[in-house]
PDB file of C-alpha atoms and ligand atoms in Angstrom:
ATOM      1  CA  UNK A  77    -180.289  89.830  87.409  1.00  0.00           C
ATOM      2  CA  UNK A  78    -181.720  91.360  90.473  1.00  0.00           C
ATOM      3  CA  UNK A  79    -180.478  94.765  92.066  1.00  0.00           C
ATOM      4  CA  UNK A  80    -181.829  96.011  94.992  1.00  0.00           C
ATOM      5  CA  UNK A  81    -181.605  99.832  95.652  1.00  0.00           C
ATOM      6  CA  UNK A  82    -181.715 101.463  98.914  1.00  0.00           C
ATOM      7  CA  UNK A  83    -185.197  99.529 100.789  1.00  0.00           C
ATOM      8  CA  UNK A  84    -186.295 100.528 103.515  1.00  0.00           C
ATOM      9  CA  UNK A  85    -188.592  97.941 106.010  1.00  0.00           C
ATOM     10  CA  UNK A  86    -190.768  98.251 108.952  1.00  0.00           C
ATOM     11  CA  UNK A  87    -192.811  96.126 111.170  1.00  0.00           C
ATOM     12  CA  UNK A  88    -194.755  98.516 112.341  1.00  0.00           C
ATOM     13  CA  UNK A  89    -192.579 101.098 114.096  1.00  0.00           C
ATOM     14  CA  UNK A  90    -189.612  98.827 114.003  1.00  0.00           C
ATOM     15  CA  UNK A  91    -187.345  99.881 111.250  1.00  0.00           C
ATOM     16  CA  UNK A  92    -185.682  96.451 110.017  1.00  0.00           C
ATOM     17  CA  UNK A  93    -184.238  97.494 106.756  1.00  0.00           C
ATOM     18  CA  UNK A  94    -182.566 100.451 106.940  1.00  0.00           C
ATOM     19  CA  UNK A  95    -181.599 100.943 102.981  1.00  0.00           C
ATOM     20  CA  UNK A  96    -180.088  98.330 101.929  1.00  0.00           C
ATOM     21  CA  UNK A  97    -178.534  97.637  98.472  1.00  0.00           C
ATOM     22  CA  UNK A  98    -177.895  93.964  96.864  1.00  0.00           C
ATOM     23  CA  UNK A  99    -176.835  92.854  93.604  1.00  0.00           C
ATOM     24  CA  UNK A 100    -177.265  89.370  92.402  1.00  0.00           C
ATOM     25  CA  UNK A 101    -175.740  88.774  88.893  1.00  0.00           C
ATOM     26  CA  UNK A 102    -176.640  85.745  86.886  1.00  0.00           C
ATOM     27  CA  UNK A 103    -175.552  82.948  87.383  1.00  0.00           C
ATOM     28  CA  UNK A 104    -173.687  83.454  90.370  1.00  0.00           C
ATOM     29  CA  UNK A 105    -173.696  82.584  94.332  1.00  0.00           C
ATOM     30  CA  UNK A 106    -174.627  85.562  96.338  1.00  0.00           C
ATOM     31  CA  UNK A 107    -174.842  85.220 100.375  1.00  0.00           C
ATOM     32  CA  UNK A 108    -176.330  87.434 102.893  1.00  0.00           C
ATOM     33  CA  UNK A 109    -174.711  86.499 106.407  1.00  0.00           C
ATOM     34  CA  UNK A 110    -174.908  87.963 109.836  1.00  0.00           C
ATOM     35  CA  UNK A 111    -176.337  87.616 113.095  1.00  0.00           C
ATOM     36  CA  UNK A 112    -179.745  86.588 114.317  1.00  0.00           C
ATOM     37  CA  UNK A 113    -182.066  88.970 113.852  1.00  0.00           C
ATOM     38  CA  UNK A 114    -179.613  91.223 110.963  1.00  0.00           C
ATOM     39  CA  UNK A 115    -182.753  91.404 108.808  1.00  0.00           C
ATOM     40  CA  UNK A 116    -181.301  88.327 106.255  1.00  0.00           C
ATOM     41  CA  UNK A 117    -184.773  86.759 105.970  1.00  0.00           C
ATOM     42  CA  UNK A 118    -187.047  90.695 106.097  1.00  0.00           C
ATOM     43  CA  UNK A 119    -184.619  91.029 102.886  1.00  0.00           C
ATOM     44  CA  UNK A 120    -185.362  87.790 101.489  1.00  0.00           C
ATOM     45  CA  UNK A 121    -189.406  88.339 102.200  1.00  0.00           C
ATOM     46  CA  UNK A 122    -188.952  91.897 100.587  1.00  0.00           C
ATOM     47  CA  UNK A 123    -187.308  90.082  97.432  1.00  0.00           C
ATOM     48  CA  UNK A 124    -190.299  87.605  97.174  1.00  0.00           C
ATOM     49  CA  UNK A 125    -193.452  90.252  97.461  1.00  0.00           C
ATOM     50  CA  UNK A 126    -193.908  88.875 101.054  1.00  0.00           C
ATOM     51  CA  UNK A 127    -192.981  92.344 102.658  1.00  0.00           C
ATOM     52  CA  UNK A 128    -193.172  95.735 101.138  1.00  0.00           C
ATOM     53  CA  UNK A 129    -190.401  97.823 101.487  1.00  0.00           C
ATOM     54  CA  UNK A 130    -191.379 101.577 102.407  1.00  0.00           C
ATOM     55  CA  UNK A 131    -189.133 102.606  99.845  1.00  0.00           C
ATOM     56  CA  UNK A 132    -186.293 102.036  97.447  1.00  0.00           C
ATOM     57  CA  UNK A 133    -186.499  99.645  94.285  1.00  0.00           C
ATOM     58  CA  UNK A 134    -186.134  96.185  93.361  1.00  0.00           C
ATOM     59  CA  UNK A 135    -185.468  95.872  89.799  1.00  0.00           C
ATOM     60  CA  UNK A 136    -185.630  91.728  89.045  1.00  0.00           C
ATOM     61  CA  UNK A 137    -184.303  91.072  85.101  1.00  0.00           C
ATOM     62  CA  UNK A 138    -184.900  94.840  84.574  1.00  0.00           C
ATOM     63  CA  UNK A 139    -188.482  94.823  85.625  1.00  0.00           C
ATOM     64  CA  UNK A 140    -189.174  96.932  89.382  1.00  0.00           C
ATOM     65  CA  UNK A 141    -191.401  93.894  91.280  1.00  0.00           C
ATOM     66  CA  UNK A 142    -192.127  96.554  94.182  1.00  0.00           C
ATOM     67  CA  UNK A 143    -195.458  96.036  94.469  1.00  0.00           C
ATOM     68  CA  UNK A 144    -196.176  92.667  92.482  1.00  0.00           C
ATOM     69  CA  UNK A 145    -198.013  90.350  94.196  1.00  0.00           C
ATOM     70  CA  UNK A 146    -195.844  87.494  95.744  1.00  0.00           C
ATOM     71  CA  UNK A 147    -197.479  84.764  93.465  1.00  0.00           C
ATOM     72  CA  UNK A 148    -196.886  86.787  90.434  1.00  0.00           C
ATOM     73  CA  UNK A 149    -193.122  87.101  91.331  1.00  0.00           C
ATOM     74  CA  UNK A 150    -192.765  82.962  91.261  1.00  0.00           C
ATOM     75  CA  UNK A 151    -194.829  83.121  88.405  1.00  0.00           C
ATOM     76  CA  UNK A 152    -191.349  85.588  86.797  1.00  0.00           C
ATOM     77  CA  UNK A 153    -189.164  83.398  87.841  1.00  0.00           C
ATOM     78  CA  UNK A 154    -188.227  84.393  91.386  1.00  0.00           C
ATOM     79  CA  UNK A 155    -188.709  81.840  94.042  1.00  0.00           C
ATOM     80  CA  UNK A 156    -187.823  80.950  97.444  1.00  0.00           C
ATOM     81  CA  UNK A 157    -187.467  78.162  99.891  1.00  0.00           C
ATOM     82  CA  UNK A 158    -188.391  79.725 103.091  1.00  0.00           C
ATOM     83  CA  UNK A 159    -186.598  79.526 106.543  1.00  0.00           C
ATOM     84  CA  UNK A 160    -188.423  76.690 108.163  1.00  0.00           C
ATOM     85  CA  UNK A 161    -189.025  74.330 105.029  1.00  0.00           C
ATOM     86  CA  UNK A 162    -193.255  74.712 105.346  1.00  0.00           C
ATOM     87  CA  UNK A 163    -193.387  71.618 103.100  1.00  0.00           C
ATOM     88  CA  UNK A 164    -197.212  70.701 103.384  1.00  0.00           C
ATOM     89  CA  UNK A 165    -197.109  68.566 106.030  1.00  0.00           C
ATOM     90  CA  UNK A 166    -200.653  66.016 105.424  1.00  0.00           C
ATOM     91  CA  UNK A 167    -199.471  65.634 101.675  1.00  0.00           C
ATOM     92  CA  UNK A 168    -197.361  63.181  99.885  1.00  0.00           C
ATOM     93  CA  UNK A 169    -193.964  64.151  98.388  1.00  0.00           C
ATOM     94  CA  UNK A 170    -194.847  64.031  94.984  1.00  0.00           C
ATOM     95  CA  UNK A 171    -198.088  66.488  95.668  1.00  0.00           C
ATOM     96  CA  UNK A 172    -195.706  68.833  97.150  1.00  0.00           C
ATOM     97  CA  UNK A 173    -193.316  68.729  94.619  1.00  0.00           C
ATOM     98  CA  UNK A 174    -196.580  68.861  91.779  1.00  0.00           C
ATOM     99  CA  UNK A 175    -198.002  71.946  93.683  1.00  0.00           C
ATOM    100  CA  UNK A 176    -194.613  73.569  92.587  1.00  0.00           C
ATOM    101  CA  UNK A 177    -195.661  73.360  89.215  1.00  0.00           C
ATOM    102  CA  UNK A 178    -198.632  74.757  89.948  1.00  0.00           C
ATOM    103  CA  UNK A 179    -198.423  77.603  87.920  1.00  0.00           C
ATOM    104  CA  UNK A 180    -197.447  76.006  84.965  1.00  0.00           C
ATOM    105  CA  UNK A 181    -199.219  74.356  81.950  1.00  0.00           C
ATOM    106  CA  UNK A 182    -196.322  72.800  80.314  1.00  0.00           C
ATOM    107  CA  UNK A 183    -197.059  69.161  80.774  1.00  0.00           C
ATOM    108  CA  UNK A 184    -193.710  67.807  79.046  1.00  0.00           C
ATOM    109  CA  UNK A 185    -191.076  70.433  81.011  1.00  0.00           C
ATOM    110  CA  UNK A 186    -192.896  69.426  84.275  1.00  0.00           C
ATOM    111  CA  UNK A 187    -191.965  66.182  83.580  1.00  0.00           C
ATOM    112  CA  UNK A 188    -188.835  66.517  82.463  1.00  0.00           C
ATOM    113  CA  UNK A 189    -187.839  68.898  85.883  1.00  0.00           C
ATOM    114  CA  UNK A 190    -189.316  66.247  88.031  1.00  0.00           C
ATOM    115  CA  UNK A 191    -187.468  63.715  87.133  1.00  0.00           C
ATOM    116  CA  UNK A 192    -184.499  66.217  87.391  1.00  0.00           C
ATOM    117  CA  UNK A 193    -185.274  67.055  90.708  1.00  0.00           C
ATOM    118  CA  UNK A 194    -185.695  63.289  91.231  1.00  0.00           C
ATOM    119  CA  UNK A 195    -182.120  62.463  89.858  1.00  0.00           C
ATOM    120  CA  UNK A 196    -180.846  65.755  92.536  1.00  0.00           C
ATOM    121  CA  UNK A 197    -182.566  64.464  95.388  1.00  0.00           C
ATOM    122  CA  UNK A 198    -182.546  60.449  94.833  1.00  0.00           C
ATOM    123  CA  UNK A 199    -184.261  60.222  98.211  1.00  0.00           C
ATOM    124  CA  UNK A 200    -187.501  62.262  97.300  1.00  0.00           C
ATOM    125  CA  UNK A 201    -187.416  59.430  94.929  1.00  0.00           C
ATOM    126  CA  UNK A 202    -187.023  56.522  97.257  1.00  0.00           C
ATOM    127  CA  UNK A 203    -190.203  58.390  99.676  1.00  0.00           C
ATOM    128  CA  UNK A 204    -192.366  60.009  96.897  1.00  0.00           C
ATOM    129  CA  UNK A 205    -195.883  58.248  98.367  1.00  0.00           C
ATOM    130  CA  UNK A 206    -194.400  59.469 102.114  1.00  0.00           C
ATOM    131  CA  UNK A 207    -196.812  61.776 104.114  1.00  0.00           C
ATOM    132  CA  UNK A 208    -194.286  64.551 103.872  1.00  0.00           C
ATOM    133  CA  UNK A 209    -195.203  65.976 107.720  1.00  0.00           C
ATOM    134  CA  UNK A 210    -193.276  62.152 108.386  1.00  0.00           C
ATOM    135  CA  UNK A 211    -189.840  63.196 106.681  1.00  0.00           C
ATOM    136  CA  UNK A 212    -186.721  63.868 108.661  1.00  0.00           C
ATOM    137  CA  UNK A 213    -185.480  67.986 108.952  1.00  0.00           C
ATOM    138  CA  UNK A 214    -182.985  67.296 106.127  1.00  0.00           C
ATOM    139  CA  UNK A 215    -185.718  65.448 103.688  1.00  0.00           C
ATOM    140  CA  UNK A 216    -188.330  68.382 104.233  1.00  0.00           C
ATOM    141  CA  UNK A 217    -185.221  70.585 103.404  1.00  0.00           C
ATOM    142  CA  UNK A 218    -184.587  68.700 100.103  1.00  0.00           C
ATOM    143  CA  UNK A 219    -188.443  68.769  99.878  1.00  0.00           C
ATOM    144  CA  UNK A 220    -188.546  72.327  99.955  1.00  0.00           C
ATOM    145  CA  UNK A 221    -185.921  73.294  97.541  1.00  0.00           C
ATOM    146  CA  UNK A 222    -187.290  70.257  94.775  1.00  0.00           C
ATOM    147  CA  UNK A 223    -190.636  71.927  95.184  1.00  0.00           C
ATOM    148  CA  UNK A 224    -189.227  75.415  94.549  1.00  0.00           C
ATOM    149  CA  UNK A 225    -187.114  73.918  91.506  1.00  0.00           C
ATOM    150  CA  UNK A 226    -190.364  72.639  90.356  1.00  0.00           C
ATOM    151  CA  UNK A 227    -191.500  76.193  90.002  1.00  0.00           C
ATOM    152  CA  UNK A 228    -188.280  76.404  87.077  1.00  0.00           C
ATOM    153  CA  UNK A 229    -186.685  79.992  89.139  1.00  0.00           C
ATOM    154  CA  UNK A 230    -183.910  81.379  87.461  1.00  0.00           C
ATOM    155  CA  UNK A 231    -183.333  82.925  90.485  1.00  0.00           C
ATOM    156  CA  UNK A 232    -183.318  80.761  93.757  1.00  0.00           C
ATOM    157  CA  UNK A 233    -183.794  82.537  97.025  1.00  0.00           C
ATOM    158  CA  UNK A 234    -183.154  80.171 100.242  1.00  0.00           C
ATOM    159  CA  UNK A 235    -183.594  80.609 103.601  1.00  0.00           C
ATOM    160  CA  UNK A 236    -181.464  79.210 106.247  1.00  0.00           C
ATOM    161  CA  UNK A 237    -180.795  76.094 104.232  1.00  0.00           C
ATOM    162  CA  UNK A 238    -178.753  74.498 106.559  1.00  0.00           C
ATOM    163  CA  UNK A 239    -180.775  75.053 110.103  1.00  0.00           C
ATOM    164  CA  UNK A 240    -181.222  72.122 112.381  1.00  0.00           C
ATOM    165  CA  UNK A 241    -179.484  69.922 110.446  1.00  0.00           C
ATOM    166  CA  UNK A 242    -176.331  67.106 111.121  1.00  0.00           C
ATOM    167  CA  UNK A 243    -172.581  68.352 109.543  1.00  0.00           C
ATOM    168  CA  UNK A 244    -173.139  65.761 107.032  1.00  0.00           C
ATOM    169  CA  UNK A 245    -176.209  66.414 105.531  1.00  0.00           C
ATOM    170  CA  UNK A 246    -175.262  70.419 106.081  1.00  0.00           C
ATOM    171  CA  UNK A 247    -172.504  69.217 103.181  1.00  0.00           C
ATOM    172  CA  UNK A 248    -175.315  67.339 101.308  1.00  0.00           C
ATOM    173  CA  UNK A 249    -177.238  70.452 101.091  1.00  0.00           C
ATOM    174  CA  UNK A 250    -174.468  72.872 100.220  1.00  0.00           C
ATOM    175  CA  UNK A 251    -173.083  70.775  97.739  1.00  0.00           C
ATOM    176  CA  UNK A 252    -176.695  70.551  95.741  1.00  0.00           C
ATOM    177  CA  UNK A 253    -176.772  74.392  96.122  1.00  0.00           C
ATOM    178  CA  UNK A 254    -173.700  74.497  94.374  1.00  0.00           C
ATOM    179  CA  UNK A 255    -175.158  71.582  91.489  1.00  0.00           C
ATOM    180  CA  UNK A 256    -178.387  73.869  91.019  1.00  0.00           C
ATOM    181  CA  UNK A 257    -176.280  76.427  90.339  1.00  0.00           C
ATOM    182  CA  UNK A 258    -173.496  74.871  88.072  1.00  0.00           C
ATOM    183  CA  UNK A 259    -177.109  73.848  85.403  1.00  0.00           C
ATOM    184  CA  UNK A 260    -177.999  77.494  85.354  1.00  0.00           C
ATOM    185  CA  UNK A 261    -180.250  78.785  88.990  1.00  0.00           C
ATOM    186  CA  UNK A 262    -178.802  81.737  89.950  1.00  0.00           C
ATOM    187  CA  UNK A 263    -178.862  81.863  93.850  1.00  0.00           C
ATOM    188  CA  UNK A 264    -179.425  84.329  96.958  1.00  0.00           C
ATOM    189  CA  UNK A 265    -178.648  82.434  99.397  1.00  0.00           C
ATOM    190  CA  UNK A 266    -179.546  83.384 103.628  1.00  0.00           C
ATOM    191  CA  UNK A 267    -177.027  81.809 106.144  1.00  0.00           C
ATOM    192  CA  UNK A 268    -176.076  81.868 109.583  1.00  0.00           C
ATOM    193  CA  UNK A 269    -173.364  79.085 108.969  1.00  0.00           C
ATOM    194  CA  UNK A 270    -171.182  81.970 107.291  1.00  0.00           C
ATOM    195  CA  UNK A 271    -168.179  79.641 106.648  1.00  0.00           C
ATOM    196  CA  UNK A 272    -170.212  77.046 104.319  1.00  0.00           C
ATOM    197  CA  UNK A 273    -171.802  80.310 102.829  1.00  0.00           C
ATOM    198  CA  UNK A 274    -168.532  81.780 101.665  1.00  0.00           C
ATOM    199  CA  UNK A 275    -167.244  78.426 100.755  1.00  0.00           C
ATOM    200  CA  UNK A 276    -169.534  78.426  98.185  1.00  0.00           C
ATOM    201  CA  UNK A 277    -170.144  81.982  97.429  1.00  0.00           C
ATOM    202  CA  UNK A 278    -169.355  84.514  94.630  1.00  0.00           C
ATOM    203  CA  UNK A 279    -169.671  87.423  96.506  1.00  0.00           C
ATOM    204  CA  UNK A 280    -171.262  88.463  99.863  1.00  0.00           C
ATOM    205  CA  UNK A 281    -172.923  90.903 102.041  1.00  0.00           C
ATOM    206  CA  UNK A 282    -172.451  91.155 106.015  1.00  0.00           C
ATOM    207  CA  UNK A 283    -175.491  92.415 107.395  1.00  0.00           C
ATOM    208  CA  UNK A 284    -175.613  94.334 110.802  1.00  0.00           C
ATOM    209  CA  UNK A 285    -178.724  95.741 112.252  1.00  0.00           C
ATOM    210  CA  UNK A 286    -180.493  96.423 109.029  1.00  0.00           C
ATOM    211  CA  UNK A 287    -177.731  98.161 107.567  1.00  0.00           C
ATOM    212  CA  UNK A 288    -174.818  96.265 104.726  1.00  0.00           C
ATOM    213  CA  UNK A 289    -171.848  96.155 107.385  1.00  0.00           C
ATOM    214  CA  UNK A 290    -169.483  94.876 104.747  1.00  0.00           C
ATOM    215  CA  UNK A 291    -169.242  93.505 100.992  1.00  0.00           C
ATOM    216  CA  UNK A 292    -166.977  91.638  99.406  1.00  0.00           C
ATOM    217  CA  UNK A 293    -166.270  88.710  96.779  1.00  0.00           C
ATOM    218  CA  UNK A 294    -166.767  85.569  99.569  1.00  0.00           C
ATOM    219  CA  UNK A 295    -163.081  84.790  98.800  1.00  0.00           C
ATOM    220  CA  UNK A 296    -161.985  88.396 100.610  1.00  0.00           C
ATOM    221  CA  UNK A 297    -164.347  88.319 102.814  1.00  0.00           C
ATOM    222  CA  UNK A 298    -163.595  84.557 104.212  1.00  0.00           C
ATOM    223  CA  UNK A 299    -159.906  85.990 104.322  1.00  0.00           C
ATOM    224  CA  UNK A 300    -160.561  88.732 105.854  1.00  0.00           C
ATOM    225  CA  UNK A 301    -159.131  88.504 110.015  1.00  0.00           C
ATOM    226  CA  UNK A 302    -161.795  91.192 110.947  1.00  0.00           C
ATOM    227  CA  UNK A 303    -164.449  89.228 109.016  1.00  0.00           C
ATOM    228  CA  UNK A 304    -163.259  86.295 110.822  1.00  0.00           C
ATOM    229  CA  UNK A 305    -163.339  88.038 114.362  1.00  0.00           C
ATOM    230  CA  UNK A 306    -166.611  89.166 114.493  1.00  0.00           C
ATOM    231  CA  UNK A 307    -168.705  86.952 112.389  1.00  0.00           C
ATOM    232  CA  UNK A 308    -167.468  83.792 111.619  1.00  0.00           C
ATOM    233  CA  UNK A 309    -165.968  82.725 115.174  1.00  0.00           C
ATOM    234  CA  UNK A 310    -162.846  83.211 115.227  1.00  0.00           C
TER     235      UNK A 310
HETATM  236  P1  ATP B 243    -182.874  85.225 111.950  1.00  0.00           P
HETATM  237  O1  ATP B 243    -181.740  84.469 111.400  1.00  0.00           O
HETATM  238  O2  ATP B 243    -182.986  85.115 113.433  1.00  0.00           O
HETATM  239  O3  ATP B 243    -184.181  84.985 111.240  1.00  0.00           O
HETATM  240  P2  ATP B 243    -182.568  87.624 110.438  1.00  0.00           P
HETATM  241  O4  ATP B 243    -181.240  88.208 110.155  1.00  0.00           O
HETATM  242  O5  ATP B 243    -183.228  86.852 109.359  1.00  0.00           O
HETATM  243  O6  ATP B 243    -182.490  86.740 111.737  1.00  0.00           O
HETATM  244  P3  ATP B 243    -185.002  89.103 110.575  1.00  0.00           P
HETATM  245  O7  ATP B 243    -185.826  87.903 110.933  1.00  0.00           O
HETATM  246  O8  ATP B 243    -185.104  89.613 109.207  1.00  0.00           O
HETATM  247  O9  ATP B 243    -183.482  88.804 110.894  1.00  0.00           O
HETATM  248  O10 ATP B 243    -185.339  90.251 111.628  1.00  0.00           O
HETATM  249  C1  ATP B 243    -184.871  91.606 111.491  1.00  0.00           C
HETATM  250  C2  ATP B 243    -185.475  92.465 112.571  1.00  0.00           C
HETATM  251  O11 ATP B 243    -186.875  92.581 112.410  1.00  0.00           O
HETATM  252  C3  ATP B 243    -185.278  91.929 113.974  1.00  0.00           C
HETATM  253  O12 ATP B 243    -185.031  93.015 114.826  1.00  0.00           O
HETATM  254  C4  ATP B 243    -186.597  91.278 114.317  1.00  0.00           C
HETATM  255  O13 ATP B 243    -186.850  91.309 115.689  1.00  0.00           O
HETATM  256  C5  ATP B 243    -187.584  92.126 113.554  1.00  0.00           C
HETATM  257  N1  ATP B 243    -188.742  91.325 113.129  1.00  0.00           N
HETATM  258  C6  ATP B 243    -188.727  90.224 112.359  1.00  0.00           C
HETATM  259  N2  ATP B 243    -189.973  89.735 112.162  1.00  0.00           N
HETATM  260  C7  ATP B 243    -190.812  90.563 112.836  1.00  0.00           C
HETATM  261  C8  ATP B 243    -192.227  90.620 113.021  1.00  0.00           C
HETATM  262  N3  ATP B 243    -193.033  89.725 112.454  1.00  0.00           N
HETATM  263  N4  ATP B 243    -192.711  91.621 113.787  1.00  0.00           N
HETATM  264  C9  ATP B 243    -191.892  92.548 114.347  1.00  0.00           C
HETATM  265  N5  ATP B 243    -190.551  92.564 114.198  1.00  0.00           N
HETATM  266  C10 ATP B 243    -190.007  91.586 113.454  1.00  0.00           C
END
């Protein structure tokens, strides 16, 4: 579904992305893990149309979105839920999860996915008048990845999903993942909490320093004692 072929990406003079190459087939659970500052979200920018990679290609359902404007690439069926949430803060629930939609004109399937997202997240439900800059880190996480669903991806990219928030609701979150997937999203998935990553993983990519350090299906790679040692503590 999406293969990305040796990109390159800069800031400037910093060289972030030092040609990497991901593959994301349908319907599965890819993760990107590593360190702070490995490159997992320049990748996940790059992906969206956010960044522009110097070079390499990214072929999404066949078609190289190098180039495409990052609007255009949700508008494909690419979308992501970026580190951070950004839910719009001064709006109600339900506007944020209507300005999903936005770029759709199909009345009846907006309906019908919002009361799916509703039946996902019963809790959106419960606060859908709520001034959304008011919800707690784990509701404007749920927030974020309704409003993304509300854009109907086939592919789901997500940021950090799990940042700032309580064990529990870190298992809320990662068990949805997992539901969105099981009805059809096929997910790219950023994490620093490697061990929930894998747990729910198809396959994975260690990144180091811009570079793929290792690759593996998540089962090897959560197996793995040298895996262990140096990137999931212990
Ligand atoms: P984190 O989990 O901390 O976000 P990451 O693996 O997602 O880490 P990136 O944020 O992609 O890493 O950063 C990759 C590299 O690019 C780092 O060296 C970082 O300092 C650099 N970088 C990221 N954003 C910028 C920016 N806006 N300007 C300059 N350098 C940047």
């Amino acid at each position: 579904m999406l293969k990305v072929d040796n990109i390159d990406v800069y800031y400037g003079a910093i060289h972030a992305i030092k040609g990497i190459s991901i593959e994301v087939p349908k319907g599965e659970i890819v993760t990107l893990v590593g360190s702070n500052g490995a490159g997992k979200s320049t990748t996940l920018r790059t992906i969206s149309g956010l960044m522009k990679p110097k070079n390499g290609t990214i072929l999404f359902e066949d078609k190289n979105i190098v180039g495409v404007p990052a609007h255009k690439i949700v508008g494909m069926g690419l979308c992501q839920v970026p580190e951070g949430r950004h839910v719009f803060a001064n709006m109600s629930v339900m506007e944020n999860l209507e300005l999903g939609a936005y770029l759709r004109n199909d009345k009846d399937g907006i309906a019908r996915d919002l009361e799916d997202v509703f039946k996902k997240f019963p809790r959106l439900l419960e606060r859908k008048d709520q001034i959304s800059g008011t919800l707690s880190g784990g509701e404007q996480q749920m927030l974020a990845m309704g409003r993304a669903l509300m854009s109907r991806p086939r592919l789901l990219l997500l940021d950090e999903p799990s940042m700032g928030l309580a064990p529990l609701l870190v298992k809320e979150i990662f068990n949805i993942i997992k539901e969105i997937n099981e009805s059809g999203t096929t997910v790219l998935l950023v994490e620093q909490n490697a061990n929930m990553a894998l747990s729910i993983a198809d396959k994975a990519y260690v990144l180091e320093t811009g570079r793929i350090a290792l690759a593996g299906t998540a089962q090897e790679l959560a197996s793995s004692e040298a895996v262990r040692k140096a990137y999931l503590g212990g």
